[in-house]
């Protein structure tokens, strides 16, 4: 009788210990679950809540030669740096360059310091227009921007100091060298666009204006072209900080009149028509409309 009860008491004591332990474990699990929930509330896109690192800023090089050599080709002033920045955010791979720009390197474009022929970057920026150069690539993403806007943007870069500075009104007059620049640069715009368009390697045409309008769709076009699967794309990294570091804000500069004279417009329109003919033959969208010159 006694032995039986002692045993029962001992057994129930064991059961209570087990129960209490189970409660403690449950409470612990529940509390960590609450902590996780709080973290979900504080979640900002791309930020790793545990290490507090912005994963959108983490990038690696690709294994040399593991992918085709893809050019990111454009006339200057057409959003090349911006698209590069977004490619790095969404793919997690560094982009390279035919050039070596210390300003861009310091801003985080670490791929600037490698020889582009090392093939260790996901795309390579280029503004070049010679066939031999083009032939070194296996594929190209060509960014096209309306030449009126691209030439003005490039003028700001050349005479206003770098990626975000502004030109002065005199830089858009004949005495300031504007007419000569429009002549040269219009030829350059038409030349670079037609050269890359008429290659027979795989090419993707991106209109800068479409990229502004629908950044997400444009970036998925790019990643699909690069054979990066949608599930690998860091789409969250397109929600914030999509402007990049070198956005020249147009509203800071006001023209008193259209810097493109009537005769310049005739020439520019002819170049656009020529490029449009090729784009339409290739079933691609035409060059985007010009913005108002004070937008
Ligand atoms: C993507 O994959 C296709 C089919 O395998 C291939 O032909 C093409 O060259 C690849 N393009 C890139 C940029 O990797
Ligand atoms: C150039 O084209 C634009 C847009 O089509 C048009 O508005 C403008 O009048 C044209 N300019 C000339 C001089 O043909």
Coordinates of C-alpha atoms and ligand atoms in Angstrom, one line a residue:
X1 CA 0.0 0.0 0.0
X2 CA 2.6 2.5 1.1
X3 CA 5.0 1.4 -1.7
X4 CA 2.3 1.8 -4.2
X5 CA 1.6 5.4 -3.1
X6 CA 5.2 6.4 -2.9
X7 CA 5.5 5.1 -6.4
X8 CA 2.5 7.1 -7.5
X9 CA 3.7 10.3 -5.9
X10 CA 7.1 9.8 -7.5
X11 CA 5.5 9.2 -10.9
X12 CA 3.3 12.3 -10.6
X13 CA 6.3 14.3 -9.6
X14 CA 8.1 13.1 -12.7
X15 CA 5.0 14.0 -14.8
X16 CA 4.9 17.5 -13.3
X17 CA 8.6 18.1 -14.0
X18 CA 8.0 17.0 -17.6
X19 CA 5.0 19.2 -17.9
X20 CA 6.7 22.2 -16.4
X21 CA 9.7 21.7 -18.7
X22 CA 7.3 21.4 -21.7
X23 CA 5.7 24.7 -20.6
X24 CA 9.1 26.4 -20.3
X25 CA 10.1 25.1 -23.8
X26 CA 6.8 26.2 -25.2
X27 CA 7.0 29.6 -23.6
X28 CA 10.5 30.0 -24.9
X29 CA 9.5 29.0 -28.4
X30 CA 6.5 31.3 -28.2
X31 CA 8.6 34.2 -27.0
X32 CA 11.1 33.8 -29.9
X33 CA 8.2 33.7 -32.2
X34 CA 7.0 37.0 -30.8
X35 CA 10.5 38.4 -31.3
X36 CA 10.5 37.2 -34.9
X37 CA 7.1 38.9 -35.4
X38 CA 8.4 42.2 -34.1
X39 CA 11.3 41.8 -36.6
X40 CA 8.9 41.3 -39.4
X41 CA 7.2 44.5 -38.4
X42 CA 10.5 46.3 -38.5
X43 CA 11.5 44.7 -41.8
X44 CA 12.6 47.0 -44.5
X45 CA 13.1 45.6 -48.0
X46 CA 16.5 44.1 -48.5
X47 CA 17.7 44.5 -45.0
X48 CA 18.9 41.4 -43.2
X49 CA 17.3 41.8 -39.7
X50 CA 19.8 39.6 -38.0
X51 CA 23.1 41.1 -39.2
X52 CA 21.6 44.5 -40.0
X53 CA 23.4 44.5 -43.4
X54 CA 21.6 45.8 -46.4
X55 CA 21.7 42.7 -48.6
X56 CA 20.9 44.9 -51.7
X57 CA 24.4 46.3 -51.2
X58 CA 26.1 42.9 -51.1
X59 CA 27.8 41.9 -54.3
X60 CA 30.2 39.4 -55.7
X61 CA 32.2 38.9 -58.8
X62 CA 31.1 36.1 -61.2
X63 CA 33.5 33.2 -61.7
X64 CA 35.8 34.3 -64.6
X65 CA 34.3 33.2 -67.9
X66 CA 31.3 31.4 -66.3
X67 CA 29.0 33.6 -68.4
X68 CA 29.0 35.2 -71.8
X69 CA 30.7 38.6 -72.0
X70 CA 27.7 41.0 -72.2
X71 CA 28.1 44.7 -73.0
X72 CA 26.0 47.4 -71.4
X73 CA 26.3 49.7 -74.4
X74 CA 25.0 53.2 -74.7
X75 CA 25.6 56.8 -75.8
X76 CA 26.8 58.8 -72.8
X77 CA 24.1 60.5 -70.8
X78 CA 21.6 57.7 -71.3
X79 CA 21.4 56.2 -67.8
X80 CA 24.2 53.6 -68.1
X81 CA 25.5 54.2 -64.6
X82 CA 22.0 54.1 -63.2
X83 CA 21.1 50.8 -64.9
X84 CA 24.4 49.4 -63.8
X85 CA 23.6 50.3 -60.2
X86 CA 20.2 48.6 -60.5
X87 CA 21.7 45.5 -62.1
X88 CA 24.1 45.2 -59.2
X89 CA 21.3 45.5 -56.7
X90 CA 19.0 43.0 -58.3
X91 CA 21.6 40.4 -59.3
X92 CA 24.1 40.7 -56.5
X93 CA 26.9 40.7 -59.1
X94 CA 29.4 43.5 -59.8
X95 CA 29.3 45.2 -63.2
X96 CA 32.5 46.1 -65.1
X97 CA 33.5 48.8 -67.4
X98 CA 35.7 49.3 -70.5
X99 CA 36.9 52.4 -68.6
X100 CA 38.3 52.9 -65.1
X101 CA 36.5 55.7 -63.4
X102 CA 37.9 56.5 -59.9
X103 CA 34.8 58.4 -58.9
X104 CA 32.5 55.4 -59.7
X105 CA 35.0 53.0 -58.0
X106 CA 34.9 55.0 -54.8
X107 CA 31.1 55.1 -55.0
X108 CA 31.0 51.3 -54.8
X109 CA 31.4 50.1 -58.4
X110 CA 34.2 47.8 -57.5
X111 CA 34.1 46.2 -60.9
X112 CA 35.7 49.4 -62.3
X113 CA 39.2 48.2 -61.2
X114 CA 39.2 44.9 -63.2
X115 CA 40.2 44.5 -66.8
X116 CA 36.9 44.0 -68.5
X117 CA 38.4 41.0 -70.4
X118 CA 38.8 39.1 -67.2
X119 CA 35.1 38.3 -67.7
X120 CA 34.4 38.4 -64.0
X121 CA 31.5 40.9 -64.1
X122 CA 27.9 40.4 -65.1
X123 CA 27.9 43.2 -67.8
X124 CA 30.5 45.7 -69.0
X125 CA 29.8 49.3 -69.6
X126 CA 30.9 50.7 -72.9
X127 CA 30.4 53.9 -75.0
X128 CA 32.6 52.7 -77.8
X129 CA 31.8 52.7 -81.4
X130 CA 34.4 50.6 -83.2
X131 CA 33.5 47.2 -84.7
X132 CA 36.6 45.5 -83.4
X133 CA 35.6 46.4 -79.8
X134 CA 32.0 45.3 -80.4
X135 CA 33.2 41.9 -81.7
X136 CA 34.9 41.1 -78.4
X137 CA 31.4 40.7 -76.8
X138 CA 29.1 37.7 -76.9
X139 CA 25.9 39.7 -76.4
X140 CA 24.8 43.3 -75.6
X141 CA 22.2 45.3 -73.7
X142 CA 21.8 48.5 -75.6
X143 CA 20.3 51.5 -73.7
X144 CA 18.7 54.1 -76.0
X145 CA 17.6 57.5 -74.9
X146 CA 16.1 60.2 -77.0
X147 CA 19.1 62.1 -78.4
X148 CA 17.7 65.6 -77.6
X149 CA 17.7 64.6 -73.9
X150 CA 20.8 62.5 -74.0
X151 CA 22.9 65.3 -75.6
X152 CA 21.8 67.8 -73.1
X153 CA 22.6 65.4 -70.3
X154 CA 26.1 64.8 -71.7
X155 CA 26.6 68.5 -72.1
X156 CA 26.0 69.0 -68.4
X157 CA 28.4 66.2 -67.6
X158 CA 31.2 67.6 -69.8
X159 CA 31.0 71.2 -68.9
X160 CA 29.3 71.2 -65.5
X161 CA 31.7 68.9 -63.7
X162 CA 31.0 65.2 -63.6
X163 CA 28.1 63.0 -63.0
X164 CA 25.7 65.3 -61.2
X165 CA 26.9 68.9 -62.1
X166 CA 25.3 71.4 -64.4
X167 CA 26.4 73.3 -67.5
X168 CA 25.9 77.1 -67.8
X169 CA 23.5 78.7 -70.3
X170 CA 26.5 79.9 -72.4
X171 CA 27.5 76.2 -72.9
X172 CA 24.4 75.9 -75.0
X173 CA 25.3 78.8 -77.4
X174 CA 27.3 78.8 -80.6
X175 CA 30.1 80.8 -79.0
X176 CA 30.2 78.2 -76.1
X177 CA 30.8 75.4 -78.6
X178 CA 27.3 74.0 -78.5
X179 CA 26.6 73.8 -82.3
X180 CA 29.8 71.9 -82.9
X181 CA 29.0 69.5 -80.1
X182 CA 25.5 68.9 -81.4
X183 CA 26.9 68.0 -84.8
X184 CA 29.5 65.6 -83.4
X185 CA 27.4 64.1 -80.8
X186 CA 24.4 63.5 -83.0
X187 CA 26.7 61.5 -85.3
X188 CA 28.0 59.7 -82.3
X189 CA 24.5 58.9 -81.1
X190 CA 23.3 57.6 -84.4
X191 CA 26.6 55.7 -84.9
X192 CA 26.7 53.9 -81.6
X193 CA 23.0 53.0 -81.7
X194 CA 23.1 51.6 -85.2
X195 CA 26.4 49.8 -84.7
X196 CA 25.2 47.8 -81.7
X197 CA 21.7 47.3 -83.1
X198 CA 23.0 45.8 -86.3
X199 CA 25.2 43.1 -84.7
X200 CA 24.0 39.5 -85.0
X201 CA 24.8 38.4 -81.4
X202 CA 21.9 38.4 -78.9
X203 CA 20.9 41.9 -78.0
X204 CA 18.4 43.5 -75.7
X205 CA 17.2 47.0 -76.4
X206 CA 16.2 49.1 -73.3
X207 CA 14.7 52.5 -73.7
X208 CA 15.9 54.7 -70.9
X209 CA 12.5 56.4 -70.7
X210 CA 10.8 53.0 -70.2
X211 CA 13.2 52.1 -67.5
X212 CA 12.2 55.3 -65.7
X213 CA 8.5 54.7 -66.2
X214 CA 8.6 51.0 -65.2
X215 CA 11.8 50.2 -63.5
X216 CA 10.8 46.8 -62.3
X217 CA 9.6 45.5 -65.6
X218 CA 12.8 46.7 -67.3
X219 CA 15.0 45.1 -64.7
X220 CA 13.2 41.7 -65.2
X221 CA 13.7 42.1 -69.0
X222 CA 17.4 42.5 -68.3
X223 CA 17.7 39.6 -65.8
X224 CA 15.9 37.3 -68.1
X225 CA 18.1 38.3 -70.9
X226 CA 21.1 37.5 -68.6
X227 CA 19.6 34.1 -67.9
X228 CA 19.2 34.8 -64.2
X229 CA 16.0 33.1 -63.0
X230 CA 13.3 35.2 -61.5
X231 CA 13.7 33.4 -58.2
X232 CA 17.3 34.5 -58.0
X233 CA 16.4 38.1 -58.7
X234 CA 16.4 40.3 -55.6
X235 CA 13.2 42.1 -56.5
X236 CA 12.9 43.6 -53.0
X237 CA 16.0 45.7 -53.9
X238 CA 13.9 47.6 -56.5
X239 CA 11.5 49.0 -53.9
X240 CA 13.9 51.5 -52.2
X241 CA 16.9 53.5 -53.3
X242 CA 16.3 52.9 -56.9
X243 CA 17.5 56.4 -57.9
X244 CA 21.2 55.6 -57.5
X245 CA 23.9 58.0 -56.6
X246 CA 24.4 60.0 -59.7
X247 CA 21.0 61.4 -60.6
X248 CA 21.2 64.8 -62.2
X249 CA 18.0 66.6 -61.3
X250 CA 16.6 68.5 -64.3
X251 CA 14.6 71.0 -62.4
X252 CA 17.8 72.7 -61.1
X253 CA 18.5 74.1 -64.6
X254 CA 16.2 76.2 -66.6
X255 CA 16.6 77.1 -70.3
X256 CA 15.2 80.5 -71.5
X257 CA 14.7 78.9 -75.0
X258 CA 15.0 75.6 -76.7
X259 CA 18.8 75.0 -77.1
X260 CA 18.1 73.1 -80.3
X261 CA 17.6 75.5 -83.1
X262 CA 15.2 74.8 -86.0
X263 CA 18.1 73.6 -88.2
X264 CA 19.5 71.4 -85.5
X265 CA 16.1 69.9 -85.0
X266 CA 15.9 68.9 -88.7
X267 CA 19.2 67.0 -88.3
X268 CA 18.2 65.4 -85.0
X269 CA 14.9 64.3 -86.3
X270 CA 16.6 62.7 -89.3
X271 CA 18.8 60.7 -87.1
X272 CA 15.9 59.6 -85.0
X273 CA 14.0 58.5 -88.1
X274 CA 17.0 56.5 -89.3
X275 CA 17.3 54.7 -86.0
X276 CA 13.6 54.1 -85.9
X277 CA 13.6 52.5 -89.3
X278 CA 16.1 49.9 -88.0
X279 CA 14.2 49.5 -84.7
X280 CA 10.9 48.9 -86.5
X281 CA 12.5 46.4 -88.9
X282 CA 13.7 44.5 -85.9
X283 CA 10.2 44.7 -84.4
X284 CA 11.4 46.9 -81.5
X285 CA 9.8 50.0 -80.1
X286 CA 10.9 53.3 -81.6
X287 CA 13.0 56.0 -79.8
X288 CA 11.0 57.6 -77.0
X289 CA 9.6 61.1 -77.4
X290 CA 11.6 64.0 -76.4
X291 CA 10.9 65.5 -73.0
X292 CA 10.0 69.2 -72.9
X293 CA 13.5 70.9 -72.6
X294 CA 12.7 72.3 -69.2
X295 CA 11.4 69.1 -67.6
Ligands
LIG1 C1 21.1 32.5 -72.2 O1 20.7 31.2 -72.5 C2 20.5 30.9 -73.9 C3 20.0 29.5 -74.1 O2 20.8 28.6 -73.4 C4 21.8 31.2 -74.7 O3 21.7 31.0 -76.0 C5 22.3 32.6 -74.4 O4 23.5 32.9 -75.0 C6 22.4 32.9 -72.9 N1 22.6 34.3 -72.7 C7 23.3 34.8 -71.7 C8 23.5 36.3 -71.7 O5 23.8 34.2 -70.9
LIG2 C1 11.2 67.3 -84.9 O1 10.4 66.3 -84.4 C2 9.5 66.7 -83.4 C3 8.8 65.4 -82.8 O2 8.3 64.7 -83.9 C4 8.6 67.7 -83.9 O3 7.7 68.2 -82.8 C5 9.4 68.9 -84.4 O4 8.5 69.9 -85.0 C6 10.4 68.4 -85.4 N1 11.2 69.6 -85.8 C7 11.5 69.9 -87.1 C8 12.3 71.2 -87.3 O5 11.2 69.2 -88.0

